[in-house]
PDB file of C-alpha atoms in Angstrom:
ATOM      1  CA  MET X   1       0.000   0.000   0.000  1.00  0.00           C
ATOM      2  CA  ALA X   2       1.331   3.454  -0.978  1.00  0.00           C
ATOM      3  CA  GLU X   3       2.367   5.636   1.921  1.00  0.00           C
ATOM      4  CA  LYS X   4       0.118   8.622   2.608  1.00  0.00           C
ATOM      5  CA  LYS X   5       1.409  11.954   1.415  1.00  0.00           C
ATOM      6  CA  THR X   6       1.759  14.568   4.144  1.00  0.00           C
ATOM      7  CA  ILE X   7       0.268  18.069   4.033  1.00  0.00           C
ATOM      8  CA  LEU X   8       1.618  20.633   6.501  1.00  0.00           C
ATOM      9  CA  VAL X   9      -0.790  23.483   7.282  1.00  0.00           C
ATOM     10  CA  THR X  10       0.609  26.528   9.081  1.00  0.00           C
ATOM     11  CA  GLY X  11      -1.590  29.115  10.782  1.00  0.00           C
ATOM     12  CA  ALA X  12      -3.789  26.330  12.142  1.00  0.00           C
ATOM     13  CA  ASN X  13      -5.675  28.667  14.490  1.00  0.00           C
ATOM     14  CA  GLY X  14      -6.721  31.131  11.786  1.00  0.00           C
ATOM     15  CA  GLN X  15      -9.950  31.118   9.778  1.00  0.00           C
ATOM     16  CA  LEU X  16      -8.473  29.320   6.787  1.00  0.00           C
ATOM     17  CA  GLY X  17      -6.374  26.974   8.937  1.00  0.00           C
ATOM     18  CA  LYS X  18      -9.481  25.876  10.813  1.00  0.00           C
ATOM     19  CA  GLU X  19     -11.425  25.412   7.568  1.00  0.00           C
ATOM     20  CA  MET X  20      -8.521  23.305   6.242  1.00  0.00           C
ATOM     21  CA  LYS X  21      -8.894  21.125   9.346  1.00  0.00           C
ATOM     22  CA  VAL X  22     -12.618  20.649   8.662  1.00  0.00           C
ATOM     23  CA  THR X  23     -11.917  19.888   4.982  1.00  0.00           C
ATOM     24  CA  SER X  24      -9.126  17.437   5.856  1.00  0.00           C
ATOM     25  CA  ALA X  25     -11.722  14.967   7.182  1.00  0.00           C
ATOM     26  CA  SER X  26     -12.861  14.452   3.571  1.00  0.00           C
ATOM     27  CA  PHE X  27      -9.350  13.504   2.433  1.00  0.00           C
ATOM     28  CA  PRO X  28      -8.347  10.350   4.360  1.00  0.00           C
ATOM     29  CA  ALA X  29      -5.788   9.467   1.683  1.00  0.00           C
ATOM     30  CA  TYR X  30      -3.563  12.283   3.032  1.00  0.00           C
ATOM     31  CA  HIS X  31      -1.815  12.752   6.347  1.00  0.00           C
ATOM     32  CA  PHE X  32      -2.256  16.279   7.754  1.00  0.00           C
ATOM     33  CA  LEU X  33      -0.056  18.188  10.178  1.00  0.00           C
ATOM     34  CA  PHE X  34      -1.563  21.398  11.592  1.00  0.00           C
ATOM     35  CA  VAL X  35       0.782  23.801  13.366  1.00  0.00           C
ATOM     36  CA  THR X  36       0.218  27.079  15.204  1.00  0.00           C
ATOM     37  CA  LYS X  37       2.893  29.756  15.660  1.00  0.00           C
ATOM     38  CA  GLY X  38       3.478  28.363  19.145  1.00  0.00           C
ATOM     39  CA  GLU X  39       4.251  24.936  17.680  1.00  0.00           C
ATOM     40  CA  LEU X  40       6.397  26.130  14.783  1.00  0.00           C
ATOM     41  CA  ALA X  41       8.011  29.574  14.558  1.00  0.00           C
ATOM     42  CA  ILE X  42       7.930  29.991  10.783  1.00  0.00           C
ATOM     43  CA  ASP X  43       9.901  33.251  11.001  1.00  0.00           C
ATOM     44  CA  ASP X  44      12.825  31.164  12.335  1.00  0.00           C
ATOM     45  CA  LEU X  45      14.592  29.503   9.403  1.00  0.00           C
ATOM     46  CA  GLU X  46      16.405  27.011  11.625  1.00  0.00           C
ATOM     47  CA  ALA X  47      13.147  25.935  13.291  1.00  0.00           C
ATOM     48  CA  VAL X  48      11.463  25.435   9.901  1.00  0.00           C
ATOM     49  CA  THR X  49      14.458  23.481   8.568  1.00  0.00           C
ATOM     50  CA  ASN X  50      14.500  21.215  11.633  1.00  0.00           C
ATOM     51  CA  TYR X  51      10.761  20.594  11.360  1.00  0.00           C
ATOM     52  CA  PHE X  52      11.063  19.526   7.715  1.00  0.00           C
ATOM     53  CA  ASP X  53      14.096  17.381   8.543  1.00  0.00           C
ATOM     54  CA  ASN X  54      12.014  15.527  11.148  1.00  0.00           C
ATOM     55  CA  HIS X  55       8.811  15.155   9.104  1.00  0.00           C
ATOM     56  CA  ALA X  56       8.432  13.962   5.521  1.00  0.00           C
ATOM     57  CA  ILE X  57       6.412  16.883   4.082  1.00  0.00           C
ATOM     58  CA  ASP X  58       5.001  16.649   0.561  1.00  0.00           C
ATOM     59  CA  TYR X  59       2.886  19.822   0.582  1.00  0.00           C
ATOM     60  CA  CYS X  60       2.956  22.954   2.725  1.00  0.00           C
ATOM     61  CA  VAL X  61      -0.093  25.244   2.784  1.00  0.00           C
ATOM     62  CA  ASN X  62       0.799  28.532   4.450  1.00  0.00           C
ATOM     63  CA  CYS X  63      -2.347  29.924   6.072  1.00  0.00           C
ATOM     64  CA  ALA X  64      -0.370  31.963   8.608  1.00  0.00           C
ATOM     65  CA  ALA X  65      -0.571  35.733   8.211  1.00  0.00           C
ATOM     66  CA  TYR X  66      -0.476  39.022  10.058  1.00  0.00           C
ATOM     67  CA  THR X  67      -3.892  40.369   9.051  1.00  0.00           C
ATOM     68  CA  ALA X  68      -4.443  43.416  11.294  1.00  0.00           C
ATOM     69  CA  VAL X  69      -4.528  45.897   8.402  1.00  0.00           C
ATOM     70  CA  ASP X  70      -4.624  49.088  10.494  1.00  0.00           C
ATOM     71  CA  LYS X  71      -2.103  47.888  13.082  1.00  0.00           C
ATOM     72  CA  ALA X  72       0.332  46.990  10.285  1.00  0.00           C
ATOM     73  CA  GLU X  73       0.830  50.723   9.698  1.00  0.00           C
ATOM     74  CA  THR X  74       2.682  50.932  13.035  1.00  0.00           C
ATOM     75  CA  GLU X  75       3.640  47.266  13.629  1.00  0.00           C
ATOM     76  CA  THR X  76       5.404  47.087  10.269  1.00  0.00           C
ATOM     77  CA  GLU X  77       8.316  44.985  11.496  1.00  0.00           C
ATOM     78  CA  LYS X  78       5.994  42.390  13.031  1.00  0.00           C
ATOM     79  CA  ALA X  79       3.849  42.278   9.875  1.00  0.00           C
ATOM     80  CA  MET X  80       6.940  41.938   7.670  1.00  0.00           C
ATOM     81  CA  LEU X  81       8.244  39.059   9.794  1.00  0.00           C
ATOM     82  CA  VAL X  82       5.055  36.992   9.400  1.00  0.00           C
ATOM     83  CA  ASN X  83       3.937  38.093   5.927  1.00  0.00           C
ATOM     84  CA  ALA X  84       7.332  38.142   4.231  1.00  0.00           C
ATOM     85  CA  THR X  85      10.317  36.664   6.137  1.00  0.00           C
ATOM     86  CA  ALA X  86       8.364  33.566   7.225  1.00  0.00           C
ATOM     87  CA  VAL X  87       7.036  33.059   3.690  1.00  0.00           C
ATOM     88  CA  GLY X  88      10.557  33.172   2.282  1.00  0.00           C
ATOM     89  CA  ASN X  89      11.662  30.624   4.887  1.00  0.00           C
ATOM     90  CA  LEU X  90       8.868  28.182   4.088  1.00  0.00           C
ATOM     91  CA  ALA X  91       9.375  28.562   0.339  1.00  0.00           C
ATOM     92  CA  ALA X  92      13.108  27.896   0.574  1.00  0.00           C
ATOM     93  CA  VAL X  93      12.742  24.886   2.862  1.00  0.00           C
ATOM     94  CA  CYS X  94       9.975  23.428   0.686  1.00  0.00           C
ATOM     95  CA  LYS X  95      12.294  23.673  -2.314  1.00  0.00           C
ATOM     96  CA  ALA X  96      15.143  21.986  -0.435  1.00  0.00           C
ATOM     97  CA  HIS X  97      12.815  19.151   0.608  1.00  0.00           C
ATOM     98  CA  ASN X  98      11.012  18.864  -2.748  1.00  0.00           C
ATOM     99  CA  ALA X  99       7.659  19.798  -1.191  1.00  0.00           C
ATOM    100  CA  LEU X 100       5.002  21.827  -2.992  1.00  0.00           C
ATOM    101  CA  PHE X 101       4.538  25.268  -1.419  1.00  0.00           C
ATOM    102  CA  ILE X 102       1.083  26.876  -1.520  1.00  0.00           C
ATOM    103  CA  HIS X 103       0.915  30.388  -0.082  1.00  0.00           C
ATOM    104  CA  ILE X 104      -2.120  32.604   0.531  1.00  0.00           C
ATOM    105  CA  SER X 105      -1.823  36.262  -0.431  1.00  0.00           C
ATOM    106  CA  THR X 106      -4.257  39.144  -0.844  1.00  0.00           C
ATOM    107  CA  ASP X 107      -6.073  41.532  -3.180  1.00  0.00           C
ATOM    108  CA  TYR X 108      -4.379  44.328  -1.197  1.00  0.00           C
ATOM    109  CA  VAL X 109      -1.275  43.988  -3.405  1.00  0.00           C
ATOM    110  CA  PHE X 110      -3.245  46.124  -5.896  1.00  0.00           C
ATOM    111  CA  ASP X 111      -3.901  49.863  -5.548  1.00  0.00           C
ATOM    112  CA  GLY X 112      -7.663  49.681  -6.104  1.00  0.00           C
ATOM    113  CA  THR X 113      -7.804  52.142  -8.998  1.00  0.00           C
ATOM    114  CA  ALA X 114      -8.835  49.600 -11.645  1.00  0.00           C
ATOM    115  CA  THR X 115     -12.302  49.569 -13.196  1.00  0.00           C
ATOM    116  CA  ILE X 116     -12.227  45.991 -14.510  1.00  0.00           C
ATOM    117  CA  PRO X 117     -11.352  42.828 -12.520  1.00  0.00           C
ATOM    118  CA  TYR X 118      -7.656  42.404 -11.748  1.00  0.00           C
ATOM    119  CA  THR X 119      -5.894  39.601 -13.594  1.00  0.00           C
ATOM    120  CA  GLU X 120      -2.833  37.965 -12.029  1.00  0.00           C
ATOM    121  CA  ASP X 121      -0.393  39.893 -14.244  1.00  0.00           C
ATOM    122  CA  PHE X 122      -1.814  43.345 -13.485  1.00  0.00           C
ATOM    123  CA  PRO X 123       0.851  45.706 -12.048  1.00  0.00           C
ATOM    124  CA  VAL X 124       0.975  45.610  -8.231  1.00  0.00           C
ATOM    125  CA  ALA X 125       1.049  48.792  -6.116  1.00  0.00           C
ATOM    126  CA  PRO X 126      -0.131  48.338  -2.518  1.00  0.00           C
ATOM    127  CA  VAL X 127      -1.620  51.413  -0.807  1.00  0.00           C
ATOM    128  CA  ASN X 128      -0.988  50.264   2.781  1.00  0.00           C
ATOM    129  CA  MET X 129       1.694  48.469   4.812  1.00  0.00           C
ATOM    130  CA  TYR X 130      -0.303  45.261   5.083  1.00  0.00           C
ATOM    131  CA  GLY X 131      -0.435  45.040   1.278  1.00  0.00           C
ATOM    132  CA  ALA X 132       3.262  45.908   1.046  1.00  0.00           C
ATOM    133  CA  THR X 133       4.266  43.132   3.476  1.00  0.00           C
ATOM    134  CA  LYS X 134       2.075  40.591   1.644  1.00  0.00           C
ATOM    135  CA  LEU X 135       3.609  41.615  -1.694  1.00  0.00           C
ATOM    136  CA  LYS X 136       7.099  41.151  -0.242  1.00  0.00           C
ATOM    137  CA  GLY X 137       6.012  37.658   0.831  1.00  0.00           C
ATOM    138  CA  GLU X 138       4.935  36.848  -2.731  1.00  0.00           C
ATOM    139  CA  GLU X 139       8.296  38.079  -4.057  1.00  0.00           C
ATOM    140  CA  LEU X 140      10.300  36.037  -1.538  1.00  0.00           C
ATOM    141  CA  ALA X 141       8.226  32.922  -2.257  1.00  0.00           C
ATOM    142  CA  GLN X 142       8.988  33.191  -5.971  1.00  0.00           C
ATOM    143  CA  GLU X 143      12.649  34.139  -5.460  1.00  0.00           C
ATOM    144  CA  ASN X 144      13.273  31.232  -3.077  1.00  0.00           C
ATOM    145  CA  ASN X 145      11.071  28.675  -4.820  1.00  0.00           C
ATOM    146  CA  ALA X 146      10.027  29.099  -8.447  1.00  0.00           C
ATOM    147  CA  GLY X 147       7.614  26.174  -8.018  1.00  0.00           C
ATOM    148  CA  SER X 148       5.445  28.066  -5.506  1.00  0.00           C
ATOM    149  CA  ILE X 149       1.678  28.430  -5.944  1.00  0.00           C
ATOM    150  CA  ILE X 150       0.463  31.805  -4.674  1.00  0.00           C
ATOM    151  CA  ILE X 151      -3.279  32.334  -4.219  1.00  0.00           C
ATOM    152  CA  ARG X 152      -4.511  35.900  -3.831  1.00  0.00           C
ATOM    153  CA  THR X 153      -7.837  36.110  -2.063  1.00  0.00           C
ATOM    154  CA  SER X 154     -10.119  38.841  -0.702  1.00  0.00           C
ATOM    155  CA  TRP X 155     -12.631  39.699   2.023  1.00  0.00           C
ATOM    156  CA  VAL X 156     -12.197  36.348   3.780  1.00  0.00           C
ATOM    157  CA  TYR X 157     -14.808  35.221   6.305  1.00  0.00           C
ATOM    158  CA  SER X 158     -15.722  31.970   8.037  1.00  0.00           C
ATOM    159  CA  SER X 159     -17.753  30.552  10.902  1.00  0.00           C
ATOM    160  CA  PHE X 160     -14.385  30.595  12.738  1.00  0.00           C
ATOM    161  CA  GLY X 161     -12.390  33.558  14.022  1.00  0.00           C
ATOM    162  CA  ASN X 162     -13.063  37.270  13.750  1.00  0.00           C
ATOM    163  CA  ASN X 163     -14.373  38.582  10.452  1.00  0.00           C
ATOM    164  CA  PHE X 164     -16.845  40.981   8.859  1.00  0.00           C
ATOM    165  CA  VAL X 165     -19.776  38.537   8.890  1.00  0.00           C
ATOM    166  CA  LYS X 166     -19.471  37.729  12.592  1.00  0.00           C
ATOM    167  CA  THR X 167     -18.855  41.390  13.492  1.00  0.00           C
ATOM    168  CA  MET X 168     -21.984  42.460  11.588  1.00  0.00           C
ATOM    169  CA  LEU X 169     -24.114  39.783  13.276  1.00  0.00           C
ATOM    170  CA  ARG X 170     -22.891  40.926  16.691  1.00  0.00           C
ATOM    171  CA  LEU X 171     -23.403  44.641  15.978  1.00  0.00           C
ATOM    172  CA  MET X 172     -26.859  44.024  14.495  1.00  0.00           C
ATOM    173  CA  LYS X 173     -27.893  42.472  17.807  1.00  0.00           C
ATOM    174  CA  GLU X 174     -26.422  45.365  19.818  1.00  0.00           C
ATOM    175  CA  LYS X 175     -27.459  48.379  17.741  1.00  0.00           C
ATOM    176  CA  GLU X 176     -30.570  49.794  16.088  1.00  0.00           C
ATOM    177  CA  SER X 177     -28.614  51.141  13.118  1.00  0.00           C
ATOM    178  CA  LEU X 178     -25.217  50.663  11.484  1.00  0.00           C
ATOM    179  CA  ASN X 179     -23.189  52.665   8.972  1.00  0.00           C
ATOM    180  CA  VAL X 180     -21.217  50.639   6.412  1.00  0.00           C
ATOM    181  CA  VAL X 181     -19.026  51.945   3.597  1.00  0.00           C
ATOM    182  CA  SER X 182     -20.546  51.610   0.140  1.00  0.00           C
ATOM    183  CA  ASP X 183     -17.725  52.827  -2.127  1.00  0.00           C
ATOM    184  CA  GLN X 184     -15.309  49.892  -1.812  1.00  0.00           C
ATOM    185  CA  LEU X 185     -16.043  47.125  -4.319  1.00  0.00           C
ATOM    186  CA  GLY X 186     -14.828  43.551  -4.027  1.00  0.00           C
ATOM    187  CA  CYS X 187     -15.723  39.885  -3.685  1.00  0.00           C
ATOM    188  CA  PRO X 188     -16.189  38.063  -0.372  1.00  0.00           C
ATOM    189  CA  THR X 189     -14.414  34.725   0.023  1.00  0.00           C
ATOM    190  CA  TYR X 190     -15.841  31.981   2.220  1.00  0.00           C
ATOM    191  CA  ALA X 191     -12.760  30.324   3.739  1.00  0.00           C
ATOM    192  CA  ALA X 192     -14.402  26.880   3.501  1.00  0.00           C
ATOM    193  CA  ASP X 193     -14.613  27.300  -0.298  1.00  0.00           C
ATOM    194  CA  LEU X 194     -10.969  28.372  -0.467  1.00  0.00           C
ATOM    195  CA  ALA X 195      -9.930  25.355   1.639  1.00  0.00           C
ATOM    196  CA  ALA X 196     -11.819  23.049  -0.735  1.00  0.00           C
ATOM    197  CA  ALA X 197     -10.141  24.740  -3.719  1.00  0.00           C
ATOM    198  CA  ILE X 198      -6.677  24.264  -2.172  1.00  0.00           C
ATOM    199  CA  MET X 199      -7.385  20.562  -1.694  1.00  0.00           C
ATOM    200  CA  GLN X 200      -8.616  20.273  -5.287  1.00  0.00           C
ATOM    201  CA  ILE X 201      -5.350  21.835  -6.473  1.00  0.00           C
ATOM    202  CA  ILE X 202      -3.345  19.327  -4.418  1.00  0.00           C
ATOM    203  CA  VAL X 203      -5.399  16.305  -5.492  1.00  0.00           C
ATOM    204  CA  SER X 204      -5.299  17.330  -9.178  1.00  0.00           C
ATOM    205  CA  GLU X 205      -1.504  16.913  -9.147  1.00  0.00           C
ATOM    206  CA  LYS X 206      -1.384  19.725 -11.729  1.00  0.00           C
ATOM    207  CA  ALA X 207       0.268  22.164  -9.328  1.00  0.00           C
ATOM    208  CA  THR X 208       3.874  21.170  -9.973  1.00  0.00           C
ATOM    209  CA  SER X 209       3.553  22.019 -13.672  1.00  0.00           C
ATOM    210  CA  ASN X 210       1.460  25.148 -13.079  1.00  0.00           C
ATOM    211  CA  ALA X 211       3.431  27.225 -10.579  1.00  0.00           C
ATOM    212  CA  GLY X 212       2.649  30.920 -10.265  1.00  0.00           C
ATOM    213  CA  ILE X 213       0.038  33.370  -9.009  1.00  0.00           C
ATOM    214  CA  TYR X 214      -3.716  32.740  -8.985  1.00  0.00           C
ATOM    215  CA  ASN X 215      -6.739  34.767  -7.879  1.00  0.00           C
ATOM    216  CA  TYR X 216      -9.506  33.175  -5.820  1.00  0.00           C
ATOM    217  CA  SER X 217     -12.704  34.680  -4.422  1.00  0.00           C
ATOM    218  CA  ASN X 218     -16.360  33.780  -4.595  1.00  0.00           C
ATOM    219  CA  THR X 219     -18.139  34.999  -7.719  1.00  0.00           C
ATOM    220  CA  GLY X 220     -20.045  38.261  -7.939  1.00  0.00           C
ATOM    221  CA  VAL X 221     -19.183  41.881  -7.178  1.00  0.00           C
ATOM    222  CA  ILE X 222     -20.528  43.831  -4.196  1.00  0.00           C
ATOM    223  CA  ASN X 223     -19.601  46.633  -1.810  1.00  0.00           C
ATOM    224  CA  TRP X 224     -19.325  46.325   1.985  1.00  0.00           C
ATOM    225  CA  TYR X 225     -22.754  47.916   2.486  1.00  0.00           C
ATOM    226  CA  GLN X 226     -24.368  45.342   0.167  1.00  0.00           C
ATOM    227  CA  PHE X 227     -22.542  42.584   2.031  1.00  0.00           C
ATOM    228  CA  ALA X 228     -23.860  43.884   5.359  1.00  0.00           C
ATOM    229  CA  ASP X 229     -27.352  44.288   3.906  1.00  0.00           C
ATOM    230  CA  ALA X 230     -27.316  40.646   2.738  1.00  0.00           C
ATOM    231  CA  ILE X 231     -26.214  39.525   6.226  1.00  0.00           C
ATOM    232  CA  LYS X 232     -29.089  41.555   7.681  1.00  0.00           C
ATOM    233  CA  GLU X 233     -31.622  40.098   5.246  1.00  0.00           C
ATOM    234  CA  LEU X 234     -30.484  36.478   5.625  1.00  0.00           C
ATOM    235  CA  SER X 235     -30.244  36.633   9.422  1.00  0.00           C
ATOM    236  CA  GLY X 236     -33.633  38.323   9.770  1.00  0.00           C
ATOM    237  CA  SER X 237     -32.175  41.288  11.653  1.00  0.00           C
ATOM    238  CA  LYS X 238     -34.255  44.448  12.146  1.00  0.00           C
ATOM    239  CA  CYS X 239     -31.164  46.658  12.410  1.00  0.00           C
ATOM    240  CA  MET X 240     -31.067  49.583   9.963  1.00  0.00           C
ATOM    241  CA  VAL X 241     -27.985  49.446   7.700  1.00  0.00           C
ATOM    242  CA  ASN X 242     -26.972  52.781   6.149  1.00  0.00           C
ATOM    243  CA  PRO X 243     -24.523  53.257   3.255  1.00  0.00           C
ATOM    244  CA  ILE X 244     -21.751  55.811   3.863  1.00  0.00           C
ATOM    245  CA  PRO X 245     -18.678  56.938   1.878  1.00  0.00           C
ATOM    246  CA  SER X 246     -15.209  55.829   3.039  1.00  0.00           C
ATOM    247  CA  SER X 247     -14.445  59.491   3.784  1.00  0.00           C
ATOM    248  CA  SER X 248     -16.962  59.287   6.653  1.00  0.00           C
ATOM    249  CA  TYR X 249     -15.137  56.326   8.179  1.00  0.00           C
ATOM    250  CA  PRO X 250     -11.419  57.177   8.276  1.00  0.00           C
ATOM    251  CA  THR X 251      -9.010  54.329   9.136  1.00  0.00           C
ATOM    252  CA  PRO X 252      -5.239  54.368   9.821  1.00  0.00           C
ATOM    253  CA  ALA X 253      -4.617  52.271   6.696  1.00  0.00           C
ATOM    254  CA  LYS X 254      -5.987  53.275   3.309  1.00  0.00           C
ATOM    255  CA  ARG X 255      -8.251  50.661   1.671  1.00  0.00           C
ATOM    256  CA  PRO X 256      -8.339  49.946  -2.074  1.00  0.00           C
ATOM    257  CA  SER X 257     -11.652  51.191  -3.484  1.00  0.00           C
ATOM    258  CA  TYR X 258     -11.763  48.393  -6.066  1.00  0.00           C
ATOM    259  CA  SER X 259     -10.618  44.865  -5.166  1.00  0.00           C
ATOM    260  CA  VAL X 260     -12.421  42.710  -7.721  1.00  0.00           C
ATOM    261  CA  MET X 261     -10.217  39.905  -9.050  1.00  0.00           C
ATOM    262  CA  ASP X 262     -10.580  37.840 -12.212  1.00  0.00           C
ATOM    263  CA  THR X 263     -10.615  34.150 -11.221  1.00  0.00           C
ATOM    264  CA  THR X 264     -10.618  32.672 -14.745  1.00  0.00           C
ATOM    265  CA  LYS X 265      -7.040  31.346 -14.496  1.00  0.00           C
ATOM    266  CA  ILE X 266      -7.522  29.222 -11.356  1.00  0.00           C
ATOM    267  CA  GLN X 267     -10.839  27.882 -12.633  1.00  0.00           C
ATOM    268  CA  LYS X 268      -9.407  26.802 -15.995  1.00  0.00           C
ATOM    269  CA  THR X 269      -6.058  25.486 -14.720  1.00  0.00           C
ATOM    270  CA  PHE X 270      -7.448  23.318 -11.934  1.00  0.00           C
ATOM    271  CA  ASP X 271     -11.002  22.662 -13.230  1.00  0.00           C
ATOM    272  CA  LEU X 272     -12.489  24.550 -10.297  1.00  0.00           C
ATOM    273  CA  SER X 273     -16.052  25.741 -10.094  1.00  0.00           C
ATOM    274  CA  ILE X 274     -16.415  28.647  -7.676  1.00  0.00           C
ATOM    275  CA  PRO X 275     -19.658  29.224  -5.727  1.00  0.00           C
ATOM    276  CA  ALA X 276     -21.509  32.543  -5.848  1.00  0.00           C
ATOM    277  CA  TRP X 277     -20.839  34.751  -2.816  1.00  0.00           C
ATOM    278  CA  LYS X 278     -24.442  34.764  -1.584  1.00  0.00           C
ATOM    279  CA  ASP X 279     -24.799  30.965  -1.723  1.00  0.00           C
ATOM    280  CA  SER X 280     -21.680  30.627   0.420  1.00  0.00           C
ATOM    281  CA  LEU X 281     -22.852  33.316   2.837  1.00  0.00           C
ATOM    282  CA  VAL X 282     -26.060  31.335   3.344  1.00  0.00           C
ATOM    283  CA  LYS X 283     -23.999  28.214   4.222  1.00  0.00           C
ATOM    284  CA  CYS X 284     -21.847  30.117   6.697  1.00  0.00           C
ATOM    285  CA  LEU X 285     -24.848  31.748   8.396  1.00  0.00           C
ATOM    286  CA  GLN X 286     -26.547  28.345   8.710  1.00  0.00           C
ATOM    287  CA  LEU X 287     -23.450  26.969  10.444  1.00  0.00           C
ATOM    288  CA  LEU X 288     -23.292  29.962  12.785  1.00  0.00           C
ATOM    289  CA  ASP X 289     -26.991  29.642  13.503  1.00  0.00           C
ATOM    290  CA  ALA X 290     -26.587  25.977  14.398  1.00  0.00           C
ATOM    291  CA  SER X 291     -23.619  26.570  16.704  1.00  0.00           C
TER     292      SER X 291
END
């Protein structure tokens, strides 16, 4: 009997890491290792090297990230360590051990001035430090390991962790009305769908011959106000949701006003079908409702 291939998942306590754990139950043919930052310091090259020396890793899915967008403006060094240095470490060690490296990046590598969906080869120009650190991570991954798969995603939410969907549900219970920005366009991504897509890429065995950057988000284009309004409608909340311009809600970090990504490449390369954003939101809300 063939030995099971091993998939290492970093950032096991994050939204995507937890969704990968749920998804892993459907893939008994693989052996999974889930590590948190406390179990493996990925910003420490020696620690990563030792871990790979002691475990036969075939695939590494890096779900670890510093995602506090506003804090990244002042905690730049910390963000750079997790979003760039650690990524370079994992990429290099994966190459040395002949393991496939899959890294999760962000729509924030773009400046948000486009008017049509971003393709993977569109020029990058982050408008905040979070985006800059994530872009540096992409560059290090490709410099250290040309076989890397980089998946840019956007507006990630899940039944796990802290995210826009769970924040809106909480605020809608606490308040009679809410103001949500309506001039930032993008596509929500249900982390469970992204986890399933990552597993499809691994199982397809097409990844090694199709290295590079891919975009992934659920289908459809909305703004944050429309997202909040859909959460209100589907959860049956009576809270009033009001659209406001970004100028009325200043934040330390600038946000791209347009984050829509073209997902044609990932769909065609790996035969993926991507769910519509609202269908996935319904699934997530049902899970939250049942918990």
